[in-house]
GROMACS .gro file of C-alpha atoms in nm:
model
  327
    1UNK     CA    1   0.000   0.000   0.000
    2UNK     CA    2   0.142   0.325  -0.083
    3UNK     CA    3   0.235   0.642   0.226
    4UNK     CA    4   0.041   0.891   0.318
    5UNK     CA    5   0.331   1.106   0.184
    6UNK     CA    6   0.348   0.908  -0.111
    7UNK     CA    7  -0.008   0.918  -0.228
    8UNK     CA    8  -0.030   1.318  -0.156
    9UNK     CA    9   0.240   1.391  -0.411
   10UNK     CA   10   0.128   1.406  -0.758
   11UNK     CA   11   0.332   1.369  -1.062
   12UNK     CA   12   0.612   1.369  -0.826
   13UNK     CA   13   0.957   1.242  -0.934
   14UNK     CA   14   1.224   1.058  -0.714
   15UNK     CA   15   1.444   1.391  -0.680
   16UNK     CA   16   1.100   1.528  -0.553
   17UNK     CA   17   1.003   1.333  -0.291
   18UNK     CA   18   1.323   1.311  -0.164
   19UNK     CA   19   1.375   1.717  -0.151
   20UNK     CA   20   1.017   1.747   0.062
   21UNK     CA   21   1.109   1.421   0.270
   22UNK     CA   22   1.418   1.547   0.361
   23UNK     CA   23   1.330   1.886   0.536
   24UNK     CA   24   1.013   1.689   0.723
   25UNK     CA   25   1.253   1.447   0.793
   26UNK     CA   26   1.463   1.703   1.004
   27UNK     CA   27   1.179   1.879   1.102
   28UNK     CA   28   1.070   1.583   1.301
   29UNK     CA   29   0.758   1.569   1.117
   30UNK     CA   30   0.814   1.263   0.904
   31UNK     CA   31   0.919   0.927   1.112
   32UNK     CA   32   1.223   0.761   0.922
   33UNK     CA   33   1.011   0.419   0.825
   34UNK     CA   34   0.786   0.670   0.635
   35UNK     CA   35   1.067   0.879   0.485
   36UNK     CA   36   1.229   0.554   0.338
   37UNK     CA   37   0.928   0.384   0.233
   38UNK     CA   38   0.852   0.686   0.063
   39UNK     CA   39   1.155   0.712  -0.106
   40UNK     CA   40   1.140   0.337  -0.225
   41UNK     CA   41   0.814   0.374  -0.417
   42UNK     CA   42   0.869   0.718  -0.580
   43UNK     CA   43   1.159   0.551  -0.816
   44UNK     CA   44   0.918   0.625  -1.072
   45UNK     CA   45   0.712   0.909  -1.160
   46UNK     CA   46   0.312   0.902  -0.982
   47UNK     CA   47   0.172   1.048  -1.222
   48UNK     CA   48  -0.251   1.010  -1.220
   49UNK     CA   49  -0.281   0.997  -0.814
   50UNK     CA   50  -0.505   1.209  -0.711
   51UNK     CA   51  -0.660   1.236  -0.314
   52UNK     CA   52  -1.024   1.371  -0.435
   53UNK     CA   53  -1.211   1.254  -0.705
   54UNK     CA   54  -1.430   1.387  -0.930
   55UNK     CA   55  -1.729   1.359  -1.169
   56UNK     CA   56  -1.775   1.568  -1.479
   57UNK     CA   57  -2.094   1.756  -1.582
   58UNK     CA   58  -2.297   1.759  -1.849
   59UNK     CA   59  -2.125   2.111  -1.934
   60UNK     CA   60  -1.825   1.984  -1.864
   61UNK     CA   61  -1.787   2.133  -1.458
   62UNK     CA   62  -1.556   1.873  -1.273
   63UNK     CA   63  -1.737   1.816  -0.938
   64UNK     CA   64  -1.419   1.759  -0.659
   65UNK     CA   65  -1.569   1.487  -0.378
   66UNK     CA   66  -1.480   1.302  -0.112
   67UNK     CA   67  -1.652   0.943  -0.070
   68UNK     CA   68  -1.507   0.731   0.254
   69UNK     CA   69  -1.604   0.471   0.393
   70UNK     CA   70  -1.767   0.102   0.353
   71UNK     CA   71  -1.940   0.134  -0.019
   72UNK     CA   72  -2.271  -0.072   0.091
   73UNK     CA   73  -2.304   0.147   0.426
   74UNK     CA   74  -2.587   0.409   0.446
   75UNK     CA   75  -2.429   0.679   0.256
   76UNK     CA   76  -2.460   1.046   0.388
   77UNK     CA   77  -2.436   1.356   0.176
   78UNK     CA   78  -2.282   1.656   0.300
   79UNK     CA   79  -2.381   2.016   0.114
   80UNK     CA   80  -2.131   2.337   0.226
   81UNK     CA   81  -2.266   2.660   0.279
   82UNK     CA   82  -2.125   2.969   0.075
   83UNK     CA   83  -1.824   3.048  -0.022
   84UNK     CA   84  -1.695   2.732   0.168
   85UNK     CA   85  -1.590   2.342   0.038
   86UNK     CA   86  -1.657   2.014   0.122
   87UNK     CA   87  -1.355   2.050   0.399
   88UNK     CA   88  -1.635   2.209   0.641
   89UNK     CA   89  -1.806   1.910   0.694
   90UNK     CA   90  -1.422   1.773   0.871
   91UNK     CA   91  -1.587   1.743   1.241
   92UNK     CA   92  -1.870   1.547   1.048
   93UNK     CA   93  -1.742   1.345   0.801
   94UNK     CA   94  -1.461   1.238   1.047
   95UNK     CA   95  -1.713   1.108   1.328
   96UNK     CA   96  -1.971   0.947   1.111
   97UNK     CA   97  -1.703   0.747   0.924
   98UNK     CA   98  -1.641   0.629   1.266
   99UNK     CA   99  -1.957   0.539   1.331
  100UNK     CA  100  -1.956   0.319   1.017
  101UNK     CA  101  -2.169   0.538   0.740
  102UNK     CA  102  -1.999   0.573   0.375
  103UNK     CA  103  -1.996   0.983   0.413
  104UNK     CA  104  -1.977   1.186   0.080
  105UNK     CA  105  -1.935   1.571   0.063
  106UNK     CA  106  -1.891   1.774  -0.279
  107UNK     CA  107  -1.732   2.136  -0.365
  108UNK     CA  108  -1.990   2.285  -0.502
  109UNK     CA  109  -1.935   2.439  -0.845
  110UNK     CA  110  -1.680   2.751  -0.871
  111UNK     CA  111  -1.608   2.684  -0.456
  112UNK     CA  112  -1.288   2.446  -0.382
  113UNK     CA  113  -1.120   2.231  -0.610
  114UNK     CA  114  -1.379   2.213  -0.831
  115UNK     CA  115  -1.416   2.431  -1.175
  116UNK     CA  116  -1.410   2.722  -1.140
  117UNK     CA  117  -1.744   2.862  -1.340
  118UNK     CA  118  -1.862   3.103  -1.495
  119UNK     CA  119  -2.229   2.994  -1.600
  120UNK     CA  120  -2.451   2.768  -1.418
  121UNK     CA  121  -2.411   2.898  -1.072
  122UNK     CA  122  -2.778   2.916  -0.941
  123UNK     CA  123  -2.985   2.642  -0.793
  124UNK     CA  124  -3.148   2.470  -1.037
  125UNK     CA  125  -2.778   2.410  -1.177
  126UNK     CA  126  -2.659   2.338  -0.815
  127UNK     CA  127  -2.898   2.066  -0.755
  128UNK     CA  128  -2.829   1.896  -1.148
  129UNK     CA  129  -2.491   1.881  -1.031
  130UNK     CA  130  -2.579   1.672  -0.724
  131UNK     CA  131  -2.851   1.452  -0.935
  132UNK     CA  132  -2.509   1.381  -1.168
  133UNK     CA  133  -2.299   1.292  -0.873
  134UNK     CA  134  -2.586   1.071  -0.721
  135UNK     CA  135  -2.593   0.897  -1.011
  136UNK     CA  136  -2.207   0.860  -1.077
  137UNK     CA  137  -2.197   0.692  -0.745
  138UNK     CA  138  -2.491   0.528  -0.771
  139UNK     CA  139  -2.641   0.642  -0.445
  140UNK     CA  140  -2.978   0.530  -0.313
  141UNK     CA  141  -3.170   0.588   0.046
  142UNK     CA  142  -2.895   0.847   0.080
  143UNK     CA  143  -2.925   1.092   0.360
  144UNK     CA  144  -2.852   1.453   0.273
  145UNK     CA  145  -2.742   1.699   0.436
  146UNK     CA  146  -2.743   2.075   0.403
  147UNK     CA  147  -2.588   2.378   0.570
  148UNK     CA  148  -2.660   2.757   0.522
  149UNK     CA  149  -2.649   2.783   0.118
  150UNK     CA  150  -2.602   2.394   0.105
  151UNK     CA  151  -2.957   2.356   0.236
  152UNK     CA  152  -3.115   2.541   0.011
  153UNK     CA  153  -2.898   2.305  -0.287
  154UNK     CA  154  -3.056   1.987  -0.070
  155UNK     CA  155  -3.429   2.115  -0.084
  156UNK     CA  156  -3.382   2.206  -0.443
  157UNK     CA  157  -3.247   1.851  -0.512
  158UNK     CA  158  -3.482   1.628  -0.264
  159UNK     CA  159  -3.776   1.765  -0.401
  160UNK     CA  160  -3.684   1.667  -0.741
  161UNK     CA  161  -3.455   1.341  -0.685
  162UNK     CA  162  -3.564   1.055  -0.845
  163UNK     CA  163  -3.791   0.761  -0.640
  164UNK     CA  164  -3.561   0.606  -0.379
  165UNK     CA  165  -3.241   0.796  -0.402
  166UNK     CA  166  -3.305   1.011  -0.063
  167UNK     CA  167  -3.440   0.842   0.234
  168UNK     CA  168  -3.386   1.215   0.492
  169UNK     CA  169  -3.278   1.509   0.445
  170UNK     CA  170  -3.177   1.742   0.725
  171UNK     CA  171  -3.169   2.136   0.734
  172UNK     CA  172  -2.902   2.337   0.953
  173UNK     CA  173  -2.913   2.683   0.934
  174UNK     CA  174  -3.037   2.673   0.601
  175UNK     CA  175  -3.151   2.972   0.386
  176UNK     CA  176  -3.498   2.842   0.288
  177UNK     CA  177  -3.789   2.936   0.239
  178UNK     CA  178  -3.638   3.227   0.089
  179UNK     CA  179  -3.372   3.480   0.234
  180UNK     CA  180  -3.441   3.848   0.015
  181UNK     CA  181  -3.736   4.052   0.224
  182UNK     CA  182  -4.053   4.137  -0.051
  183UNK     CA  183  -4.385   4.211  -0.037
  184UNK     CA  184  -4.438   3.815   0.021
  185UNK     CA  185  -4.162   3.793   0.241
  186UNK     CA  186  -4.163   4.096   0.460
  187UNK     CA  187  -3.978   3.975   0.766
  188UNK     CA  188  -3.666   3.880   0.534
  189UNK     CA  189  -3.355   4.087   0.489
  190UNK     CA  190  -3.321   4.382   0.305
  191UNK     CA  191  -3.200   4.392  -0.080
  192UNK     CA  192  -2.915   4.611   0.004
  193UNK     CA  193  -2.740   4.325   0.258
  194UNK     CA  194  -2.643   4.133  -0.046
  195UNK     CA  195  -2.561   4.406  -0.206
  196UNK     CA  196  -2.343   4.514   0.031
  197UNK     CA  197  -2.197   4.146  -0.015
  198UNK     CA  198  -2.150   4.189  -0.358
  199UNK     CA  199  -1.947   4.498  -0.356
  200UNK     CA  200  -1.760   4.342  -0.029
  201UNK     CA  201  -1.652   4.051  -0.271
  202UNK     CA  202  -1.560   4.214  -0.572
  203UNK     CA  203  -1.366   4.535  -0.409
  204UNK     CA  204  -1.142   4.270  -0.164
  205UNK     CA  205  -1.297   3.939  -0.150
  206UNK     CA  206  -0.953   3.851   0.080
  207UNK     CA  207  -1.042   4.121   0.347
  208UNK     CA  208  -1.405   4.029   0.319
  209UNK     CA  209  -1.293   3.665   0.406
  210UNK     CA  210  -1.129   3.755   0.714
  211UNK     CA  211  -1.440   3.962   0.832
  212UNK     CA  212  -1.713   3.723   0.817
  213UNK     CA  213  -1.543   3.473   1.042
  214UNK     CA  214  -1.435   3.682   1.300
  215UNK     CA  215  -1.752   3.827   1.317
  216UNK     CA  216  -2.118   3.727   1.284
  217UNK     CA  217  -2.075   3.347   1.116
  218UNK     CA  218  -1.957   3.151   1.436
  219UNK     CA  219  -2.086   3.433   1.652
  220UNK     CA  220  -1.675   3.572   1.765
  221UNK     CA  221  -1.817   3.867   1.783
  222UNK     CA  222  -2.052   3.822   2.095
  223UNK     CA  223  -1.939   3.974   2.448
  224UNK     CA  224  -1.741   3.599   2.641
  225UNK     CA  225  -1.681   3.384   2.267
  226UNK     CA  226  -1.417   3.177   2.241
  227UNK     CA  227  -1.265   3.267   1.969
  228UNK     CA  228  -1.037   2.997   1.761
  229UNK     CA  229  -0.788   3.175   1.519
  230UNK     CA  230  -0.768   2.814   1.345
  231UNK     CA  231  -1.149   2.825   1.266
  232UNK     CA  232  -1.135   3.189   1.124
  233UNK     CA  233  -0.795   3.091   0.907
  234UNK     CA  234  -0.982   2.812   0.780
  235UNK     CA  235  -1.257   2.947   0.624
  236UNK     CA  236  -1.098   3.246   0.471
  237UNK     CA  237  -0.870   2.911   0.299
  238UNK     CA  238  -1.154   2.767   0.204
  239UNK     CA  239  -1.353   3.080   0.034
  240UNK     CA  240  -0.988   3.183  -0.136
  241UNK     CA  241  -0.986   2.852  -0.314
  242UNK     CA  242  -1.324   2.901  -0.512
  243UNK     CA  243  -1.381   3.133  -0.775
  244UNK     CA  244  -1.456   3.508  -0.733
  245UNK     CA  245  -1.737   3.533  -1.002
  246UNK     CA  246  -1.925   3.160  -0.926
  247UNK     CA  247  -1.869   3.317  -0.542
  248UNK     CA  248  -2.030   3.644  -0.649
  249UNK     CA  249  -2.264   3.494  -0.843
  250UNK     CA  250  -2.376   3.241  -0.563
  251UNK     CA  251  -2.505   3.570  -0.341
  252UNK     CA  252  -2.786   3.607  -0.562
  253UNK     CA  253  -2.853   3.229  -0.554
  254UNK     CA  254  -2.871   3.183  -0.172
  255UNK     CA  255  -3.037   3.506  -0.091
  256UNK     CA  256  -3.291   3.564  -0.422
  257UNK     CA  257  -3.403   3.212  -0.442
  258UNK     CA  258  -3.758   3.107  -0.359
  259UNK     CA  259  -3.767   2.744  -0.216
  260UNK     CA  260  -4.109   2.725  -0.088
  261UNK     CA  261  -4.252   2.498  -0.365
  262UNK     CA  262  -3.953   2.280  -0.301
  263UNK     CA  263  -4.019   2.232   0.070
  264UNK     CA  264  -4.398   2.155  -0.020
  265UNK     CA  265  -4.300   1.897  -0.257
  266UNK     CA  266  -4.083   1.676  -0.066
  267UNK     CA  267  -4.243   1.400   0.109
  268UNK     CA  268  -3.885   1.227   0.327
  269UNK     CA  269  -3.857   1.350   0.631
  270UNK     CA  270  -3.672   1.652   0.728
  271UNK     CA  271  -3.508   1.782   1.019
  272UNK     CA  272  -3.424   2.164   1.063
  273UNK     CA  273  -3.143   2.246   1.310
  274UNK     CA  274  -3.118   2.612   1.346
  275UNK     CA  275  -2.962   2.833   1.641
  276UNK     CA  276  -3.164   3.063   1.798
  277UNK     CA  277  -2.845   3.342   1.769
  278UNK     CA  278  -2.807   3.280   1.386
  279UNK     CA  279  -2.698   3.616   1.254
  280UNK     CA  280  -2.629   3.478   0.876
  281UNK     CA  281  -2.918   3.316   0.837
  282UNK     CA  282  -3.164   3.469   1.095
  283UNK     CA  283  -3.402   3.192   1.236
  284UNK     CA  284  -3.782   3.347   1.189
  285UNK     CA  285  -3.727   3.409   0.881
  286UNK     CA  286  -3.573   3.070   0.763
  287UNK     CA  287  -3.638   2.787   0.982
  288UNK     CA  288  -3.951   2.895   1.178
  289UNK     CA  289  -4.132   2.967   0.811
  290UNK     CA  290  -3.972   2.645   0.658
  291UNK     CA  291  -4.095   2.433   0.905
  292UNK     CA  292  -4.468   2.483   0.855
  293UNK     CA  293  -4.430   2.402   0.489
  294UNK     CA  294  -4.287   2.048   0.511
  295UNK     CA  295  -4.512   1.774   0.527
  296UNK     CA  296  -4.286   1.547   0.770
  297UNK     CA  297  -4.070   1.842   0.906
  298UNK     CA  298  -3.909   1.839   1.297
  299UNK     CA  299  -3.734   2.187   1.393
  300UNK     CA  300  -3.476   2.177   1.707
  301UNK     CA  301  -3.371   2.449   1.791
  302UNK     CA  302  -3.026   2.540   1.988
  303UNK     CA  303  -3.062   2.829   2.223
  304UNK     CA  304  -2.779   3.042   2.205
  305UNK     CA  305  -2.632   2.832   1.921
  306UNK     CA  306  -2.452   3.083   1.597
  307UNK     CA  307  -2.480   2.976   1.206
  308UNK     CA  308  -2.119   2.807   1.217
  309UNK     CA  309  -2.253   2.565   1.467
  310UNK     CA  310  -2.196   2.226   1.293
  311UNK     CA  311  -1.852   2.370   1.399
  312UNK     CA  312  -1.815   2.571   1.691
  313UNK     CA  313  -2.091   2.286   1.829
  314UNK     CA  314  -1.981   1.965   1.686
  315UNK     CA  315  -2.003   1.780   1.972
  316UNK     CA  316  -2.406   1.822   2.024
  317UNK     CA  317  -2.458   1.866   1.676
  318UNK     CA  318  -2.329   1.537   1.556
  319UNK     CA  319  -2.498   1.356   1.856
  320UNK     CA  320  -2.840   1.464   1.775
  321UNK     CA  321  -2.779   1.406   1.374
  322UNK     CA  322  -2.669   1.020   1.505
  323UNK     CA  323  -2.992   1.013   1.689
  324UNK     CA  324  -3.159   1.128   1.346
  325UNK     CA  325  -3.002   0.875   1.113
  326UNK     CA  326  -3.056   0.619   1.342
  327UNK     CA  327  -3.422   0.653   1.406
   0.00000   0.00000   0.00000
């Protein structure tokens, strides 16, 4: 079976693997059985090794994934929330391996390692994307799950998957029914907030990165947080590796879209998780609405609890999704 170390480099040469061995080597990061196995199989060139996989579109989009796990277990599908990747599901996709599931989480188009798009960066796309991947990995009874703009991908895709691919679906802090305030949605927020975004992302999308974690998404800026540097450094590297225009694009898609005919369609159950302190995704306008549209829909809701909390929370969160899956 070929390293860790091995695996991770890519087209790598002998010379290669020996240059990068040799300073972890002396760093002490790299044990010496690793750092001569390693440079036993790279005599010849890896070229094709890849860690993620992917899937290509019908236009051609390469989907990045992860898929671990046993490939007759109950598979679980993990959707991100904007501008984010597949890597902030790690708390979940690391403890439900464990617990024996075949766990499966995407980049969503233009976010991660996937393409980086131009076109097709609304919902409708969003959720052909998944059907393609369902299909590629021929997924059925799946369980999906959806955070923030993820959620709104997973009721856009359950309520038009086809006949036994999606046994559950679960909700946390999710943007539907619909985020954008109107005359038919008067409690929701103003026009001018994603606006705001907009212009945020396109004058210094880097800065803007930095802001949003440190601030309102896990809720650092409430008097007493704890606030993890690590957390905040990862998601600004996670919204820095998608695209700037399928990132700018994706604003009007989590914010403008109206998901109310999707909730009334699907007929799996669904479980909303929202915190009560949510200030991304602010809870009576999202989960307290969304609720009384679905026709086997349970709401919990986490007092105190910010949008990040699948994070910040992993602990309870997790436990109470086990609970779910199991039942």
């Amino acid at each position: 079976m070929k390293s860790m170390v091995t695996r991770a480099v890519i087209g790598a040469t002998r010379r290669d693997v020996l240059a990068g061995g040799v300073g972890l080597y002396a760093a002490g990061l790299l044990s010496p059985f690793l750092f001569s196995q390693a440079s036993a199989e790279a005599a010849t060139p890896l070229e094709g090794i890849r860690i993620m996989s992917t899937i290509k579109t019908k236009d051609g989009t390469e989907i990045s994934y992860k898929d671990w796990g046993p490939r007759d277990a109950q598979p679980i599908v993990f959707h991100h929330g904007w501008p984010l990747s597949a890597d902030d599901w790690d708390a979940q996709m690391l403890f439900f391996l464990g617990q024996g599931f075949r766990v499966i989480a995407h980049d969503r188009r233009g976010h991660g390692r996937s393409s980086q798009t131009d076109t097709g960066n609304e919902m409708d796309t969003y959720a052909e994307d998944v059907k393609a991947l369902a299909v590629a990995l021929d997924l059925k009874g799946a369980i999906h799950v959806g955070h923030s703009t993820g959620g709104g991908e997973v009721a856009r895709y359950v309520a038009s998957a086809e006949p036994g691919r999606v046994k559950k679906a679960v909700l946390i802090g999710a943007v539907p029914p619909i985020m954008v305030k109107s005359d038919k949605n008067p409690g929701g927020l103003p026009l001018e907030v994603f606006d705001s975004f907009r212009a945020a992302v396109a004058a210094n999308r880097a800065q803007f990165y930095k802001d949003v974690p440190t601030g309102p998404f896990y809720g650092y800026n409430r008097p007493g947080a704890k606030v993890s540097q690590g957390v905040i450094d990862n998601w600004w590297r996670q919204g820095m590796m998608g695209g700037i225009k399928s990132q700018y694009d994706c604003i009007k898609a989590f914010s403008e879209t109206d998901f109310t005919e999707d909730l009334k369609k699907i007929d799996v159950p669904v479980l909303l998780l929202h915190g009560d302190d949510d200030q991304i995704v602010p809870i009576a306008d999202s989960a307290l609405l969304g609720i009384k549209l679905l026709k086997k829909g349970t709401l919990k809701v986490y007092k105190g609890f910010d949008h990040g909390m699948a994070t910040t929370q992993a602990d309870t969160i997790n436990a109470d999704l086990l609970a779910y899956f199991k039942a």
